[in-house]
Coordinates of C-alpha atoms in Angstrom, one line a residue:
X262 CA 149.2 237.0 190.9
X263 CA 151.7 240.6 190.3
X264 CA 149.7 243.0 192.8
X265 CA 150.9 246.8 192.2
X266 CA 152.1 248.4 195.0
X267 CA 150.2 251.3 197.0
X268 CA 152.5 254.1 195.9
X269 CA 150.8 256.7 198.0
X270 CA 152.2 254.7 201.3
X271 CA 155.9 254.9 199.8
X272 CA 158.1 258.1 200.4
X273 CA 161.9 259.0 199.0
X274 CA 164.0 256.6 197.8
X275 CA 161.7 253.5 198.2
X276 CA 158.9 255.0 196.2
X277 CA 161.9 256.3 193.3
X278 CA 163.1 252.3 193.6
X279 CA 159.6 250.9 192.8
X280 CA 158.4 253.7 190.6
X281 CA 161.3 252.4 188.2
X282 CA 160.8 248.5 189.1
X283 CA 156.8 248.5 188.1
X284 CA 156.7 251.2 184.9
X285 CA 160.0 249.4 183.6
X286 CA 158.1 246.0 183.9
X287 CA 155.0 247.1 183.1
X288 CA 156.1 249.3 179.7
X289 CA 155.6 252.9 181.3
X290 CA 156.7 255.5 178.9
X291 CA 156.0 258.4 181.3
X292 CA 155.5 259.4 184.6
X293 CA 154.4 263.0 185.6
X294 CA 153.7 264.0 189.2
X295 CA 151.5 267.5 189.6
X296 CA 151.1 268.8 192.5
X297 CA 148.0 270.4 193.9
X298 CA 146.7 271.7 197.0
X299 CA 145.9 269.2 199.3
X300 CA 147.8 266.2 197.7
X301 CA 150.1 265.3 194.6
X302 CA 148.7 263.2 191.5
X303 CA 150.8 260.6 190.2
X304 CA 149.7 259.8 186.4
X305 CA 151.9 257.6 184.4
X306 CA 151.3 257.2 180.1
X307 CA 151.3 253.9 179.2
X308 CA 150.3 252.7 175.5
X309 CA 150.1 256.8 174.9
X310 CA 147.5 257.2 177.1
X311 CA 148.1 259.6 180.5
X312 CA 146.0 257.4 183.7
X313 CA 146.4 257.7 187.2
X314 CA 147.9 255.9 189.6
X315 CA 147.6 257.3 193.1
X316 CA 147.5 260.5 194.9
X317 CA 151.0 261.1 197.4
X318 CA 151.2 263.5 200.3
X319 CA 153.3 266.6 200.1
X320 CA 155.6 264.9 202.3
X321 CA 156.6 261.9 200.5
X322 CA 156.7 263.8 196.8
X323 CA 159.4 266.2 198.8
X324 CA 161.2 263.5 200.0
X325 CA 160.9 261.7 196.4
X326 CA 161.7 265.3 194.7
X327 CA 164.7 265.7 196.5
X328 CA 165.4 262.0 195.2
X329 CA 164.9 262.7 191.8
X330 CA 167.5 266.0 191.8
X331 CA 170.4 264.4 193.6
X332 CA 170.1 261.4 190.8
X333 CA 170.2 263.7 187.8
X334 CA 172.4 266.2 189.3
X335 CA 169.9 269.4 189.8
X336 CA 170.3 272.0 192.1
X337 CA 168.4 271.0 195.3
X338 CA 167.8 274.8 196.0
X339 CA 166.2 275.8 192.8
X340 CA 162.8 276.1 193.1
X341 CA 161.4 278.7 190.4
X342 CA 162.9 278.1 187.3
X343 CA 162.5 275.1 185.1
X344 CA 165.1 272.6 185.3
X345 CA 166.5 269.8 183.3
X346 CA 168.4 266.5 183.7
X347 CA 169.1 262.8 183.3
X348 CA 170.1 259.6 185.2
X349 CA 169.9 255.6 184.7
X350 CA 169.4 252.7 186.3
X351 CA 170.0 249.0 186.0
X352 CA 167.1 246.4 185.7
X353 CA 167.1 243.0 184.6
X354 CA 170.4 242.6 182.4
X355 CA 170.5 246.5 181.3
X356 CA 170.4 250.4 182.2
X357 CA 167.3 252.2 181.7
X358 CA 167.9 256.0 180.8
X359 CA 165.8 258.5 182.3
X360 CA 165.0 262.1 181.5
X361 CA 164.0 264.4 183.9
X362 CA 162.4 267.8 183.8
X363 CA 161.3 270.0 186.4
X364 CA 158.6 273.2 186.3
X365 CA 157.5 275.3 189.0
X366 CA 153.6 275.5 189.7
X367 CA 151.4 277.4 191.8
X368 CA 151.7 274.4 194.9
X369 CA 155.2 273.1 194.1
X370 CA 157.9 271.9 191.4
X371 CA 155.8 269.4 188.8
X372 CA 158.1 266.6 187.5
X373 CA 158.2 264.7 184.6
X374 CA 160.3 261.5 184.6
X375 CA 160.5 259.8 180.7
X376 CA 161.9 256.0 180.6
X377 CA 164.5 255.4 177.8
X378 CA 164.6 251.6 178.0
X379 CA 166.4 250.0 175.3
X380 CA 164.5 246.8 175.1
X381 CA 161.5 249.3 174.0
X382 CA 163.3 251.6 172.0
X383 CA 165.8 249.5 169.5
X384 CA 163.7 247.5 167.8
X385 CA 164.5 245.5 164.3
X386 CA 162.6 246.8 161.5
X387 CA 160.4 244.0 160.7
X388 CA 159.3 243.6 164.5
X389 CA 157.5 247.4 164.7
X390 CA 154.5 245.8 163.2
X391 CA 154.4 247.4 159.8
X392 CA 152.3 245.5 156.7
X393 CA 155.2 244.0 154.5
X394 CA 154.9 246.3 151.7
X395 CA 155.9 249.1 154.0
X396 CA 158.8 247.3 156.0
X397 CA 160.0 246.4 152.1
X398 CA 159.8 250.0 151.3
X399 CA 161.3 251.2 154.5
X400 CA 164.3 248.5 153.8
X401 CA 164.8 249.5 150.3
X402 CA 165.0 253.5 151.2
X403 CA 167.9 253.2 153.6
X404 CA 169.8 251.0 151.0
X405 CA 170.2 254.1 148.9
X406 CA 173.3 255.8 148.2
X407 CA 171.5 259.4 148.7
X408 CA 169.0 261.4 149.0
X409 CA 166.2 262.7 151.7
X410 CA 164.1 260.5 153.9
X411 CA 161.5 262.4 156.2
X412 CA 159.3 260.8 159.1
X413 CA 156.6 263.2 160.4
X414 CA 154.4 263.0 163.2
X415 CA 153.4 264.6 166.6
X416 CA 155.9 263.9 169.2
X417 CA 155.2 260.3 171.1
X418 CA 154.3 258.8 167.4
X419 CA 157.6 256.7 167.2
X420 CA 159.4 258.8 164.9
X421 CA 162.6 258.0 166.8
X422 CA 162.0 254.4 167.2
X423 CA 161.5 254.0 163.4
X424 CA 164.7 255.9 162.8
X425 CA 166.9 253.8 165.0
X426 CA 165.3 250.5 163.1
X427 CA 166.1 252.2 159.6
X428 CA 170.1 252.2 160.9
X429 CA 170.1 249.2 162.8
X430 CA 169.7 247.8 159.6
X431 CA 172.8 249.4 157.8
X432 CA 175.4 249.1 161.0
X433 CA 178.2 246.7 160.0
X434 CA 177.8 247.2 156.1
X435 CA 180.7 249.8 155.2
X436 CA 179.1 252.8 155.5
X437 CA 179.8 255.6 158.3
X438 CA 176.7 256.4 160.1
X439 CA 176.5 260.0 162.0
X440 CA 174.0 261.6 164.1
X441 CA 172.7 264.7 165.7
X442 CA 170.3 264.4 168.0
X443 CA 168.6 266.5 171.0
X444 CA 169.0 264.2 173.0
X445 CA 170.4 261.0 172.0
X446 CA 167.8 259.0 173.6
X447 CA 169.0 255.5 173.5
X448 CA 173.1 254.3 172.4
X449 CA 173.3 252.7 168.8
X450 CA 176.0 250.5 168.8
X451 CA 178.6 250.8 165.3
X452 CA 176.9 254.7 164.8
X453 CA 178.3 258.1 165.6
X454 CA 176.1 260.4 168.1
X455 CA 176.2 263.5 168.9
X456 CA 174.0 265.5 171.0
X457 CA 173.2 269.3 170.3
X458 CA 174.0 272.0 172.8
X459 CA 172.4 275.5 172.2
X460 CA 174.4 276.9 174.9
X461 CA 177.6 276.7 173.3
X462 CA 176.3 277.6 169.8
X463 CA 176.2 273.7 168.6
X464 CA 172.8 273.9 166.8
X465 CA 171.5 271.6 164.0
X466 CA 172.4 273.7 161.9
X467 CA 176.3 274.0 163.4
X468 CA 176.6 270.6 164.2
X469 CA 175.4 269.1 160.7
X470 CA 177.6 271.1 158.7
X471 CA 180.5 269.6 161.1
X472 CA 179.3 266.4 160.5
X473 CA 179.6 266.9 157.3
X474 CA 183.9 267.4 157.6
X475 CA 184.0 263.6 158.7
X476 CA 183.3 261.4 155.5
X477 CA 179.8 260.3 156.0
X478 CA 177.7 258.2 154.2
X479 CA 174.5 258.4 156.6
X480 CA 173.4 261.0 158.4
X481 CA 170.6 261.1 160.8
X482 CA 169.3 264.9 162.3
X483 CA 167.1 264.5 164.4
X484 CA 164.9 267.8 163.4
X485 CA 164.3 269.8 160.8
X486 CA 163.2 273.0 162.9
X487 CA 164.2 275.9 160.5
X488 CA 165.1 276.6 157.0
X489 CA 169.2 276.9 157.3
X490 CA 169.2 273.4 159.0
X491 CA 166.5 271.9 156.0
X492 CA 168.5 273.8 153.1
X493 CA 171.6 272.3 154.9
X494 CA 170.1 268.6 154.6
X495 CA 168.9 268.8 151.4
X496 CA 172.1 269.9 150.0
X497 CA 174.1 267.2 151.8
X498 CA 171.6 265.0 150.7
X499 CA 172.5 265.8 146.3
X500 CA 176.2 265.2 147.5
X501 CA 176.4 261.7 147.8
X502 CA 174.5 261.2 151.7
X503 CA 171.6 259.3 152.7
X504 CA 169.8 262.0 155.3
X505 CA 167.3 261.0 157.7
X506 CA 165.2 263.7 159.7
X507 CA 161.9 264.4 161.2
X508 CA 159.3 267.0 160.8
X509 CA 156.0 268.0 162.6
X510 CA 153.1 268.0 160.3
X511 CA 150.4 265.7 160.3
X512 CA 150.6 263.9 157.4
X513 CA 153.4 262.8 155.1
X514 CA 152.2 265.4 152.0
X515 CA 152.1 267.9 154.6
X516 CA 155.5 267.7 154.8
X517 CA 156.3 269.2 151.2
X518 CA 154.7 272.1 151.3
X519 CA 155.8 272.9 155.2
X520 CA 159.3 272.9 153.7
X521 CA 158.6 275.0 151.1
X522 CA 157.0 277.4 153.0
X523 CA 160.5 277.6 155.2
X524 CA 162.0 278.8 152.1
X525 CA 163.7 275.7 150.7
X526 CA 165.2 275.6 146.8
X527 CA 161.9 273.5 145.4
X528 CA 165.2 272.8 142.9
X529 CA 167.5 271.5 145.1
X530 CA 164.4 269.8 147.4
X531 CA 162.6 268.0 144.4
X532 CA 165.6 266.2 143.2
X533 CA 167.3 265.4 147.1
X534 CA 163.5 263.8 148.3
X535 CA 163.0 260.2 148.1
X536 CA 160.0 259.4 150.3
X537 CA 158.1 261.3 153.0
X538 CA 156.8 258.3 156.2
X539 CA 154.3 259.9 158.7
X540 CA 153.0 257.7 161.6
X541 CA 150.9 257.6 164.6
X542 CA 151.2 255.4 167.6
X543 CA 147.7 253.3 168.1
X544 CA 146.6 250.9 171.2
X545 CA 146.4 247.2 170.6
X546 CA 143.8 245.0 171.7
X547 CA 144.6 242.0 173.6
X548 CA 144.4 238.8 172.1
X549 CA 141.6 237.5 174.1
X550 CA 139.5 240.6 173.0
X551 CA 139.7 240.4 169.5
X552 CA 135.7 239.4 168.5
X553 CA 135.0 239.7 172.0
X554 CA 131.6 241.5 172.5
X555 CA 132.5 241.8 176.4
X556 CA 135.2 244.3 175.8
X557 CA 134.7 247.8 175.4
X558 CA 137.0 250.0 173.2
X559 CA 136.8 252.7 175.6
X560 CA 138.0 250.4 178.3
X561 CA 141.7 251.0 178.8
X562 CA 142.1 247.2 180.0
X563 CA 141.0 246.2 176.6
X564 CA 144.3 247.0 174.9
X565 CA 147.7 245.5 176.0
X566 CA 150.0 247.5 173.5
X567 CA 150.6 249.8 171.1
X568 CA 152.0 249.5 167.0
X569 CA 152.7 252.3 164.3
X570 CA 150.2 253.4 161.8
X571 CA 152.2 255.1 158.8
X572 CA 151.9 256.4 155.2
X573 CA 154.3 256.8 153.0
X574 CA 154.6 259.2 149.7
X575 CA 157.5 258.1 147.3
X576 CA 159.1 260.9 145.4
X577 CA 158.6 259.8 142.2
X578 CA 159.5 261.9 138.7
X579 CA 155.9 263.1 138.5
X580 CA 155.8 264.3 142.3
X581 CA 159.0 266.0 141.9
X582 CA 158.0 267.6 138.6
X583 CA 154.7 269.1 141.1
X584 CA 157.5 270.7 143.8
X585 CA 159.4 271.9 141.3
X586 CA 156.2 273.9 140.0
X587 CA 155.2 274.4 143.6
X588 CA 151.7 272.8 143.7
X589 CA 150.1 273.1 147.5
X590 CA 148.8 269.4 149.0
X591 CA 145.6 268.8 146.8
X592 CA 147.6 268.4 143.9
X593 CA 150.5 266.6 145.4
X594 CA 148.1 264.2 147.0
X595 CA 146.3 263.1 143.9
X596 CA 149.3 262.3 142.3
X597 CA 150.8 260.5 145.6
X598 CA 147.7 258.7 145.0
X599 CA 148.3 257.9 141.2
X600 CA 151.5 256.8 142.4
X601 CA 150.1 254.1 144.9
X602 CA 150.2 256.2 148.4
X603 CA 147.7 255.0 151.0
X604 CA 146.3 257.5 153.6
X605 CA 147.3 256.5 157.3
X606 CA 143.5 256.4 157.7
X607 CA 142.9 253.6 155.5
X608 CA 146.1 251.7 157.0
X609 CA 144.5 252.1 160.0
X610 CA 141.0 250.8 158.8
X611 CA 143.0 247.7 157.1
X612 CA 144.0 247.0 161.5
X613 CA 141.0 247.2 162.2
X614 CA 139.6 245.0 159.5
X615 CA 142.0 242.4 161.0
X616 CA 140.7 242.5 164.9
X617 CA 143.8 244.5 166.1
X618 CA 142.9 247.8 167.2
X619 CA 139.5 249.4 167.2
X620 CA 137.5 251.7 165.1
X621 CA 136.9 254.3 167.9
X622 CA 141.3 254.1 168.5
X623 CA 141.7 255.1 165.0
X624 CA 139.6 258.2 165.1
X625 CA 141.0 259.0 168.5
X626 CA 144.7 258.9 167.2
X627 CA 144.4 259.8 163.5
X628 CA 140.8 261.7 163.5

């Protein structure tokens, strides 16, 4: 039977080593160490949820710290100003990206260590666990010529993951796929990335209207965070690109009136939109607890993984009509609703109808 390893015996390079061995293996997404007076807490998120997994002496995390900055290339003596990075390693038959940021606290530097593994983080569209009608819909939408696509959520909701399965789809069919992302998280093989960089001035907003001088048919940006870089996308979006970006809102009507709000054209954005997706990430119970009275839904060994939860709001001629007349979200959603659009809410419901989450996961994740 796999025993897990007592990480608070381990130090330096060996604890770095098994660290990347057991959260690869075991489907990690996270690990944060924190330290505090007397010791250092070692938490680790795994299915979205942050647990812990041992408390370290000050010795070992500074011998694991030191670790961590010679791998990702950070100044050893810099102590009091946050600090960012990256390395890789290889397990199994690949490389596993990881992203490293540092912050100073009151007893020592805090890390946070987030695993890019591509076996987690390419997946084919009709394997992220969507119903049909939505992997259909999803499908369809990156077939088009043009347009807008937006996928909203918080950030760990799989917005990137979902993005990746919408080109994986296209790669290899004629068409010239760019992107712009901050960071490019996992490599996309047949696409174009490009990663921002603030401190030489290439923005979104810069580096999409560059992308735009080299013939593209697709474009991904991987934010929409003001209104020059939405007005931007929009308008490459009525001049023959598909554009796929992500907002923060909550829910996929949200998204319509937060981009108004930035000062959009609601007569450039009602014709360029062709569907809003928002999504949540929610725990699945394992097999052998579905109908199982034994197993508690607040019992973190009662799930084994986690699926996507989404809604999706099609821009048909009627919802445009309502941007173009600027109507706030009751109005919008009514119509969505005329239209066919399910909440996430009920999606969620339909899961747990079916014995694969829980009723007490949905409210946690979706409320």
């Amino acid at each position: 039977m796999y025993a897990r390893p007592d990480f608070s015996a381990l130090g330096g390079e060996v604890l770095l080593s098994t660290l990347h061995e057991v959260c690869t293996k075991e489907g990690a997404s996270d690990i944060h160490l924190s330290p505090e007076k007397k010791s250092v807490r070692l938490e680790w998120r795994m299915h979205g949820m942050l647990m812990p997994l041992a408390e370290i002496s000050h010795d070992h995390y500074q011998e694991l710290l030191r670790r961590v900055k010679f791998e990702s290339k950070l100044k050893l003596n810099i102590t009091n100003v946050p600090q960012d990075g990256q390395y890789s390693f290889a397990f199994e038959s690949r490389r596993v990206n990881v992203r490293v940021a540092t912050l100073p606290t009151r007893f020592g530097e805090a890390i946070t260590l987030r695993f890019l593994d591509p076996n987690r983080g390419i997946i084919a569209l009709e394997k992220l666990g969507y119903p049909k009608d939505i992997t259909k819909t999803l499908a369809d939408l990156v077939e088009l010529p043009q347009g807008l696509v937006l996928i909203t959520g918080p950030t760990g909701s799989g917005k990137t993951t979902t993005l990746y399965a919408l080109l994986s789809t296209i790669v290899g069919k004629n068409r010239n796929i760019l992107t712009l992302e901050d960071p490019i998280e996992y490599e996309l093989a047949g696409v174009i990335q490009s990663e921002i960089d603030p401190s030489h001035d290439y923005t979104f907003e810069s580096g999409l209207r560059s992308l735009l001088r080299h013939d593209p048919d697709v474009i991904l940006v991987g934010e929409i965070r003001d209104a020059e870089t939405a007005q931007t996308a929009i308008n490459a979006a009525l001049t023959g690109h598909l554009v796929l970006s992500t907002l923060h809102t909550n829910s996929a009507i949200e998204a319509i009136p937060r981009l108004l709000s930035m000062g959009v054209s609601p007569y450039t954005f009602a014709p360029a939109l062709r569907a809003v997706i928002a999504q949540r990430l929610v725990r699945t119970v394992r097999s052998d607890c579905r109908g199982n009275a034994s197993c508690k839904p607040e019992d973190p060994k009662t799930y084994d993984g986690q699926m996507a939860v989404a809604e999706i709001v099609l821009a048909t001629t009627a919802l445009q009509q309502l941007i173009l007349s600027l109507e706030q979200g009751a109005a919008l959603e009514a119509q969505a609703k005329k239209d066919g659009y399910r909440t996430m809410k009920e999606r969620g419901m339909d899961l747990v109808k079916d014995g694969i989450t829980t009723r007490e996961e949905i409210e946690r994740v979706i409320g």
